[in-house]
Amino acid sequence: MSDLHSLNEAINKKAGRNLLPSIAVSLSLMALIFVTMKYLPIAFVGVVTVAVVLSVRELTRAFKVADFKVSLFQLSLATTALMASSWFGGVAGLAVATALILPILYFLILLKGITGFVKNSTAATFTLIYLGFLGGFLILLARPHDGLLNIATLVILVGCNDTFAYIFGVLLGKHPLAEKISPKKTWEGFIGGLIFTA
């Protein structure tokens, strides 16, 4: 038993995080995704929307630190509208909603004054496209009659990539990928994840 604990400690030290809670969170999220997709797909839209809005919150906080003035409320509302448009209107709904929401966001930013308009509208556009528009594609994957299969494939591929990147990084990792951003990530882990996901 002590060998198992020492092995776990060695892996945690090398990886820089506690593995067991990470596995528990991953399995819980997978269960939530599969249950909502199987029994109530509209609830899956809610799960994705919550994740996207939480991501919007993180990004707007980062922008505020860099002195960008973006509205968390407006961007949360806009990304929620994109999620709903993707579910109810498909590809056309996502495209039309994006085309309508962007000018509205620009107008709302302009109401606060012309100073910093370009900078702030660029940040809002980036947030809407990066999180809302791309998140809409996840909703589009879930829409067809084989939506569960599409989402399951995506989750399995992401899981394979993460798992094998972790294994290769822990066992073989010697060359840092981006030390300032994520010091534990290695080129070996990146390549291992890529190979086993392909």
PDB file of C-alpha atoms in Angstrom:
ATOM      1  CA  MET A   1       0.000   0.000   0.000  1.00  0.00           C
ATOM      2  CA  SER A   2       2.851   2.386   0.772  1.00  0.00           C
ATOM      3  CA  ASP A   3       4.256   1.671  -2.707  1.00  0.00           C
ATOM      4  CA  LEU A   4       0.986   2.869  -4.217  1.00  0.00           C
ATOM      5  CA  HIS A   5       1.055   6.051  -2.102  1.00  0.00           C
ATOM      6  CA  SER A   6       4.673   6.771  -2.996  1.00  0.00           C
ATOM      7  CA  LEU A   7       3.936   6.186  -6.696  1.00  0.00           C
ATOM      8  CA  ASN A   8       0.931   8.531  -6.475  1.00  0.00           C
ATOM      9  CA  GLU A   9       3.044  11.195  -4.740  1.00  0.00           C
ATOM     10  CA  ALA A  10       5.776  10.879  -7.384  1.00  0.00           C
ATOM     11  CA  ILE A  11       3.248  11.280 -10.206  1.00  0.00           C
ATOM     12  CA  ASN A  12       1.595  14.256  -8.488  1.00  0.00           C
ATOM     13  CA  LYS A  13       4.960  15.934  -7.939  1.00  0.00           C
ATOM     14  CA  LYS A  14       6.078  15.448 -11.536  1.00  0.00           C
ATOM     15  CA  ALA A  15       2.722  16.510 -12.989  1.00  0.00           C
ATOM     16  CA  GLY A  16       2.261  19.475 -10.664  1.00  0.00           C
ATOM     17  CA  ARG A  17      -1.295  18.558  -9.661  1.00  0.00           C
ATOM     18  CA  ASN A  18      -3.211  15.983  -7.686  1.00  0.00           C
ATOM     19  CA  LEU A  19      -4.355  13.326 -10.130  1.00  0.00           C
ATOM     20  CA  LEU A  20      -7.285  11.752  -8.244  1.00  0.00           C
ATOM     21  CA  PRO A  21      -9.425  14.920  -7.926  1.00  0.00           C
ATOM     22  CA  SER A  22      -8.718  15.667 -11.599  1.00  0.00           C
ATOM     23  CA  ILE A  23     -10.012  12.233 -12.566  1.00  0.00           C
ATOM     24  CA  ALA A  24     -13.094  12.630 -10.345  1.00  0.00           C
ATOM     25  CA  VAL A  25     -13.970  16.010 -11.877  1.00  0.00           C
ATOM     26  CA  SER A  26     -13.445  14.674 -15.411  1.00  0.00           C
ATOM     27  CA  LEU A  27     -15.650  11.634 -14.819  1.00  0.00           C
ATOM     28  CA  SER A  28     -18.362  13.796 -13.228  1.00  0.00           C
ATOM     29  CA  LEU A  29     -18.376  16.186 -16.181  1.00  0.00           C
ATOM     30  CA  MET A  30     -18.467  13.280 -18.638  1.00  0.00           C
ATOM     31  CA  ALA A  31     -21.432  11.771 -16.790  1.00  0.00           C
ATOM     32  CA  LEU A  32     -23.240  15.130 -16.861  1.00  0.00           C
ATOM     33  CA  ILE A  33     -22.607  15.498 -20.592  1.00  0.00           C
ATOM     34  CA  PHE A  34     -23.741  11.996 -21.492  1.00  0.00           C
ATOM     35  CA  VAL A  35     -26.836  12.017 -19.261  1.00  0.00           C
ATOM     36  CA  THR A  36     -28.022  15.370 -20.600  1.00  0.00           C
ATOM     37  CA  MET A  37     -27.341  14.372 -24.218  1.00  0.00           C
ATOM     38  CA  LYS A  38     -29.086  11.010 -23.845  1.00  0.00           C
ATOM     39  CA  TYR A  39     -32.192  12.046 -21.919  1.00  0.00           C
ATOM     40  CA  LEU A  40     -32.652  15.804 -22.292  1.00  0.00           C
ATOM     41  CA  PRO A  41     -30.497  17.385 -25.023  1.00  0.00           C
ATOM     42  CA  ILE A  42     -31.798  20.898 -24.284  1.00  0.00           C
ATOM     43  CA  ALA A  43     -30.203  20.534 -20.833  1.00  0.00           C
ATOM     44  CA  PHE A  44     -26.900  19.963 -22.632  1.00  0.00           C
ATOM     45  CA  VAL A  45     -27.368  23.407 -24.175  1.00  0.00           C
ATOM     46  CA  GLY A  46     -27.760  24.748 -20.635  1.00  0.00           C
ATOM     47  CA  VAL A  47     -24.562  23.022 -19.499  1.00  0.00           C
ATOM     48  CA  VAL A  48     -22.618  24.441 -22.454  1.00  0.00           C
ATOM     49  CA  THR A  49     -24.117  27.895 -21.892  1.00  0.00           C
ATOM     50  CA  VAL A  50     -23.082  27.880 -18.227  1.00  0.00           C
ATOM     51  CA  ALA A  51     -19.545  26.830 -19.219  1.00  0.00           C
ATOM     52  CA  VAL A  52     -19.357  29.548 -21.874  1.00  0.00           C
ATOM     53  CA  VAL A  53     -20.664  32.257 -19.518  1.00  0.00           C
ATOM     54  CA  LEU A  54     -18.119  31.219 -16.868  1.00  0.00           C
ATOM     55  CA  SER A  55     -15.432  31.468 -19.553  1.00  0.00           C
ATOM     56  CA  VAL A  56     -16.717  34.913 -20.537  1.00  0.00           C
ATOM     57  CA  ARG A  57     -16.392  35.946 -16.895  1.00  0.00           C
ATOM     58  CA  GLU A  58     -12.773  34.777 -16.787  1.00  0.00           C
ATOM     59  CA  LEU A  59     -11.901  36.531 -20.033  1.00  0.00           C
ATOM     60  CA  THR A  60     -13.563  39.813 -19.048  1.00  0.00           C
ATOM     61  CA  ARG A  61     -11.646  39.756 -15.760  1.00  0.00           C
ATOM     62  CA  ALA A  62      -8.395  39.311 -17.680  1.00  0.00           C
ATOM     63  CA  PHE A  63      -9.351  42.158 -20.015  1.00  0.00           C
ATOM     64  CA  LYS A  64     -10.099  44.457 -17.062  1.00  0.00           C
ATOM     65  CA  VAL A  65      -6.629  43.805 -15.643  1.00  0.00           C
ATOM     66  CA  ALA A  66      -5.246  44.950 -19.011  1.00  0.00           C
ATOM     67  CA  ASP A  67      -7.482  48.088 -18.865  1.00  0.00           C
ATOM     68  CA  PHE A  68     -10.070  46.979 -21.423  1.00  0.00           C
ATOM     69  CA  LYS A  69     -13.609  48.068 -20.639  1.00  0.00           C
ATOM     70  CA  VAL A  70     -15.956  45.233 -21.562  1.00  0.00           C
ATOM     71  CA  SER A  71     -19.298  44.437 -19.968  1.00  0.00           C
ATOM     72  CA  LEU A  72     -19.640  40.998 -18.414  1.00  0.00           C
ATOM     73  CA  PHE A  73     -23.435  41.320 -18.441  1.00  0.00           C
ATOM     74  CA  GLN A  74     -23.652  42.302 -22.119  1.00  0.00           C
ATOM     75  CA  LEU A  75     -21.217  39.623 -23.267  1.00  0.00           C
ATOM     76  CA  SER A  76     -22.903  36.952 -21.135  1.00  0.00           C
ATOM     77  CA  LEU A  77     -26.268  37.885 -22.622  1.00  0.00           C
ATOM     78  CA  ALA A  78     -24.794  37.919 -26.135  1.00  0.00           C
ATOM     79  CA  THR A  79     -23.138  34.505 -25.814  1.00  0.00           C
ATOM     80  CA  THR A  80     -26.310  33.038 -24.283  1.00  0.00           C
ATOM     81  CA  ALA A  81     -28.232  34.355 -27.294  1.00  0.00           C
ATOM     82  CA  LEU A  82     -25.720  32.673 -29.606  1.00  0.00           C
ATOM     83  CA  MET A  83     -26.137  29.345 -27.801  1.00  0.00           C
ATOM     84  CA  ALA A  84     -29.936  29.550 -28.075  1.00  0.00           C
ATOM     85  CA  SER A  85     -29.748  30.614 -31.731  1.00  0.00           C
ATOM     86  CA  SER A  86     -27.484  27.667 -32.507  1.00  0.00           C
ATOM     87  CA  TRP A  87     -29.892  25.205 -30.903  1.00  0.00           C
ATOM     88  CA  PHE A  88     -33.124  26.579 -32.340  1.00  0.00           C
ATOM     89  CA  GLY A  89     -31.847  27.965 -35.671  1.00  0.00           C
ATOM     90  CA  GLY A  90     -28.927  25.741 -36.627  1.00  0.00           C
ATOM     91  CA  VAL A  91     -26.058  27.133 -38.689  1.00  0.00           C
ATOM     92  CA  ALA A  92     -28.212  29.937 -40.084  1.00  0.00           C
ATOM     93  CA  GLY A  93     -29.348  30.878 -36.581  1.00  0.00           C
ATOM     94  CA  LEU A  94     -25.765  31.100 -35.349  1.00  0.00           C
ATOM     95  CA  ALA A  95     -24.661  33.162 -38.357  1.00  0.00           C
ATOM     96  CA  VAL A  96     -27.596  35.582 -38.234  1.00  0.00           C
ATOM     97  CA  ALA A  97     -27.392  36.008 -34.456  1.00  0.00           C
ATOM     98  CA  THR A  98     -23.668  36.773 -34.676  1.00  0.00           C
ATOM     99  CA  ALA A  99     -24.263  39.296 -37.468  1.00  0.00           C
ATOM    100  CA  LEU A 100     -26.990  41.015 -35.416  1.00  0.00           C
ATOM    101  CA  ILE A 101     -25.296  40.939 -32.017  1.00  0.00           C
ATOM    102  CA  LEU A 102     -21.918  42.397 -33.030  1.00  0.00           C
ATOM    103  CA  PRO A 103     -23.271  45.802 -34.173  1.00  0.00           C
ATOM    104  CA  ILE A 104     -25.456  45.971 -31.052  1.00  0.00           C
ATOM    105  CA  LEU A 105     -22.377  45.376 -28.871  1.00  0.00           C
ATOM    106  CA  TYR A 106     -20.462  48.060 -30.796  1.00  0.00           C
ATOM    107  CA  PHE A 107     -23.316  50.518 -30.277  1.00  0.00           C
ATOM    108  CA  LEU A 108     -23.449  49.780 -26.532  1.00  0.00           C
ATOM    109  CA  ILE A 109     -19.676  50.270 -26.258  1.00  0.00           C
ATOM    110  CA  LEU A 110     -19.916  53.523 -28.233  1.00  0.00           C
ATOM    111  CA  LEU A 111     -22.549  54.822 -25.793  1.00  0.00           C
ATOM    112  CA  LYS A 112     -19.828  54.801 -23.114  1.00  0.00           C
ATOM    113  CA  GLY A 113     -17.726  57.209 -25.182  1.00  0.00           C
ATOM    114  CA  ILE A 114     -15.373  57.198 -28.116  1.00  0.00           C
ATOM    115  CA  THR A 115     -12.234  56.903 -25.978  1.00  0.00           C
ATOM    116  CA  GLY A 116     -10.906  53.359 -26.261  1.00  0.00           C
ATOM    117  CA  PHE A 117     -13.710  52.316 -28.610  1.00  0.00           C
ATOM    118  CA  VAL A 118     -11.483  50.340 -30.979  1.00  0.00           C
ATOM    119  CA  LYS A 119      -9.676  48.575 -28.153  1.00  0.00           C
ATOM    120  CA  ASN A 120     -12.860  47.740 -26.250  1.00  0.00           C
ATOM    121  CA  SER A 121     -14.864  46.669 -29.299  1.00  0.00           C
ATOM    122  CA  THR A 122     -11.969  44.429 -30.372  1.00  0.00           C
ATOM    123  CA  ALA A 123     -12.009  42.761 -26.952  1.00  0.00           C
ATOM    124  CA  ALA A 124     -15.787  42.308 -27.142  1.00  0.00           C
ATOM    125  CA  THR A 125     -15.541  40.871 -30.663  1.00  0.00           C
ATOM    126  CA  PHE A 126     -12.791  38.479 -29.611  1.00  0.00           C
ATOM    127  CA  THR A 127     -14.845  37.299 -26.629  1.00  0.00           C
ATOM    128  CA  LEU A 128     -18.011  36.828 -28.658  1.00  0.00           C
ATOM    129  CA  ILE A 129     -16.284  34.937 -31.484  1.00  0.00           C
ATOM    130  CA  TYR A 130     -13.826  32.923 -29.387  1.00  0.00           C
ATOM    131  CA  LEU A 131     -16.327  31.793 -26.773  1.00  0.00           C
ATOM    132  CA  GLY A 132     -19.835  32.375 -28.109  1.00  0.00           C
ATOM    133  CA  PHE A 133     -19.481  31.655 -31.814  1.00  0.00           C
ATOM    134  CA  LEU A 134     -17.145  28.684 -31.385  1.00  0.00           C
ATOM    135  CA  GLY A 135     -19.251  27.419 -28.469  1.00  0.00           C
ATOM    136  CA  GLY A 136     -22.189  27.528 -30.855  1.00  0.00           C
ATOM    137  CA  PHE A 137     -20.488  24.861 -32.947  1.00  0.00           C
ATOM    138  CA  LEU A 138     -20.588  22.525 -29.970  1.00  0.00           C
ATOM    139  CA  ILE A 139     -24.339  23.087 -29.854  1.00  0.00           C
ATOM    140  CA  LEU A 140     -24.537  22.436 -33.608  1.00  0.00           C
ATOM    141  CA  LEU A 141     -22.787  19.087 -33.091  1.00  0.00           C
ATOM    142  CA  ALA A 142     -25.453  18.152 -30.541  1.00  0.00           C
ATOM    143  CA  ARG A 143     -28.450  19.078 -32.739  1.00  0.00           C
ATOM    144  CA  PRO A 144     -28.760  16.231 -35.265  1.00  0.00           C
ATOM    145  CA  HIS A 145     -30.396  12.898 -34.531  1.00  0.00           C
ATOM    146  CA  ASP A 146     -26.892  11.501 -33.946  1.00  0.00           C
ATOM    147  CA  GLY A 147     -25.895  14.364 -31.640  1.00  0.00           C
ATOM    148  CA  LEU A 148     -25.004  11.990 -28.799  1.00  0.00           C
ATOM    149  CA  LEU A 149     -22.555  10.172 -31.082  1.00  0.00           C
ATOM    150  CA  ASN A 150     -21.013  13.471 -32.220  1.00  0.00           C
ATOM    151  CA  ILE A 151     -20.553  14.734 -28.668  1.00  0.00           C
ATOM    152  CA  ALA A 152     -19.309  11.330 -27.444  1.00  0.00           C
ATOM    153  CA  THR A 153     -16.698  11.305 -30.217  1.00  0.00           C
ATOM    154  CA  LEU A 154     -15.554  14.803 -29.294  1.00  0.00           C
ATOM    155  CA  VAL A 155     -15.351  13.988 -25.565  1.00  0.00           C
ATOM    156  CA  ILE A 156     -13.452  10.743 -26.224  1.00  0.00           C
ATOM    157  CA  LEU A 157     -10.949  12.478 -28.518  1.00  0.00           C
ATOM    158  CA  VAL A 158     -10.363  15.278 -26.012  1.00  0.00           C
ATOM    159  CA  GLY A 159      -9.990  12.689 -23.241  1.00  0.00           C
ATOM    160  CA  CYS A 160      -7.490  10.670 -25.299  1.00  0.00           C
ATOM    161  CA  ASN A 161      -5.475  13.766 -26.062  1.00  0.00           C
ATOM    162  CA  ASP A 162      -5.407  14.912 -22.444  1.00  0.00           C
ATOM    163  CA  THR A 163      -4.649  11.455 -21.056  1.00  0.00           C
ATOM    164  CA  PHE A 164      -1.843  10.596 -23.462  1.00  0.00           C
ATOM    165  CA  ALA A 165      -0.344  14.087 -23.293  1.00  0.00           C
ATOM    166  CA  TYR A 166      -0.274  13.678 -19.509  1.00  0.00           C
ATOM    167  CA  ILE A 167       1.243  10.166 -19.642  1.00  0.00           C
ATOM    168  CA  PHE A 168       3.909  11.058 -22.203  1.00  0.00           C
ATOM    169  CA  GLY A 169       4.661  14.329 -20.441  1.00  0.00           C
ATOM    170  CA  VAL A 170       5.107  12.648 -17.052  1.00  0.00           C
ATOM    171  CA  LEU A 171       7.117   9.691 -18.362  1.00  0.00           C
ATOM    172  CA  LEU A 172       9.185  11.258 -21.147  1.00  0.00           C
ATOM    173  CA  GLY A 173       8.806  15.030 -20.801  1.00  0.00           C
ATOM    174  CA  LYS A 174      12.083  16.925 -20.859  1.00  0.00           C
ATOM    175  CA  HIS A 175      11.517  19.882 -23.199  1.00  0.00           C
ATOM    176  CA  PRO A 176       9.084  22.584 -21.938  1.00  0.00           C
ATOM    177  CA  LEU A 177       6.411  23.661 -24.400  1.00  0.00           C
ATOM    178  CA  ALA A 178       5.569  27.109 -23.006  1.00  0.00           C
ATOM    179  CA  GLU A 179       7.350  27.582 -19.689  1.00  0.00           C
ATOM    180  CA  LYS A 180       5.872  30.971 -18.813  1.00  0.00           C
ATOM    181  CA  ILE A 181       2.287  29.913 -19.501  1.00  0.00           C
ATOM    182  CA  SER A 182       2.272  26.305 -18.272  1.00  0.00           C
ATOM    183  CA  PRO A 183       5.624  25.127 -16.901  1.00  0.00           C
ATOM    184  CA  LYS A 184       4.663  21.430 -16.675  1.00  0.00           C
ATOM    185  CA  LYS A 185       3.608  21.063 -20.323  1.00  0.00           C
ATOM    186  CA  THR A 186       6.223  19.464 -22.578  1.00  0.00           C
ATOM    187  CA  TRP A 187       6.753  18.856 -26.277  1.00  0.00           C
ATOM    188  CA  GLU A 188       6.845  15.134 -25.590  1.00  0.00           C
ATOM    189  CA  GLY A 189       3.415  15.312 -23.969  1.00  0.00           C
ATOM    190  CA  PHE A 190       2.049  17.379 -26.844  1.00  0.00           C
ATOM    191  CA  ILE A 191       3.337  14.903 -29.442  1.00  0.00           C
ATOM    192  CA  GLY A 192       2.139  11.860 -27.456  1.00  0.00           C
ATOM    193  CA  GLY A 193      -1.351  13.341 -27.137  1.00  0.00           C
ATOM    194  CA  LEU A 194      -1.430  14.238 -30.819  1.00  0.00           C
ATOM    195  CA  ILE A 195      -0.338  10.772 -31.987  1.00  0.00           C
ATOM    196  CA  PHE A 196      -2.785   8.840 -29.818  1.00  0.00           C
ATOM    197  CA  THR A 197      -5.686  11.148 -30.660  1.00  0.00           C
ATOM    198  CA  ALA A 198      -5.115  10.842 -34.404  1.00  0.00           C
TER     199      ALA A 198
END
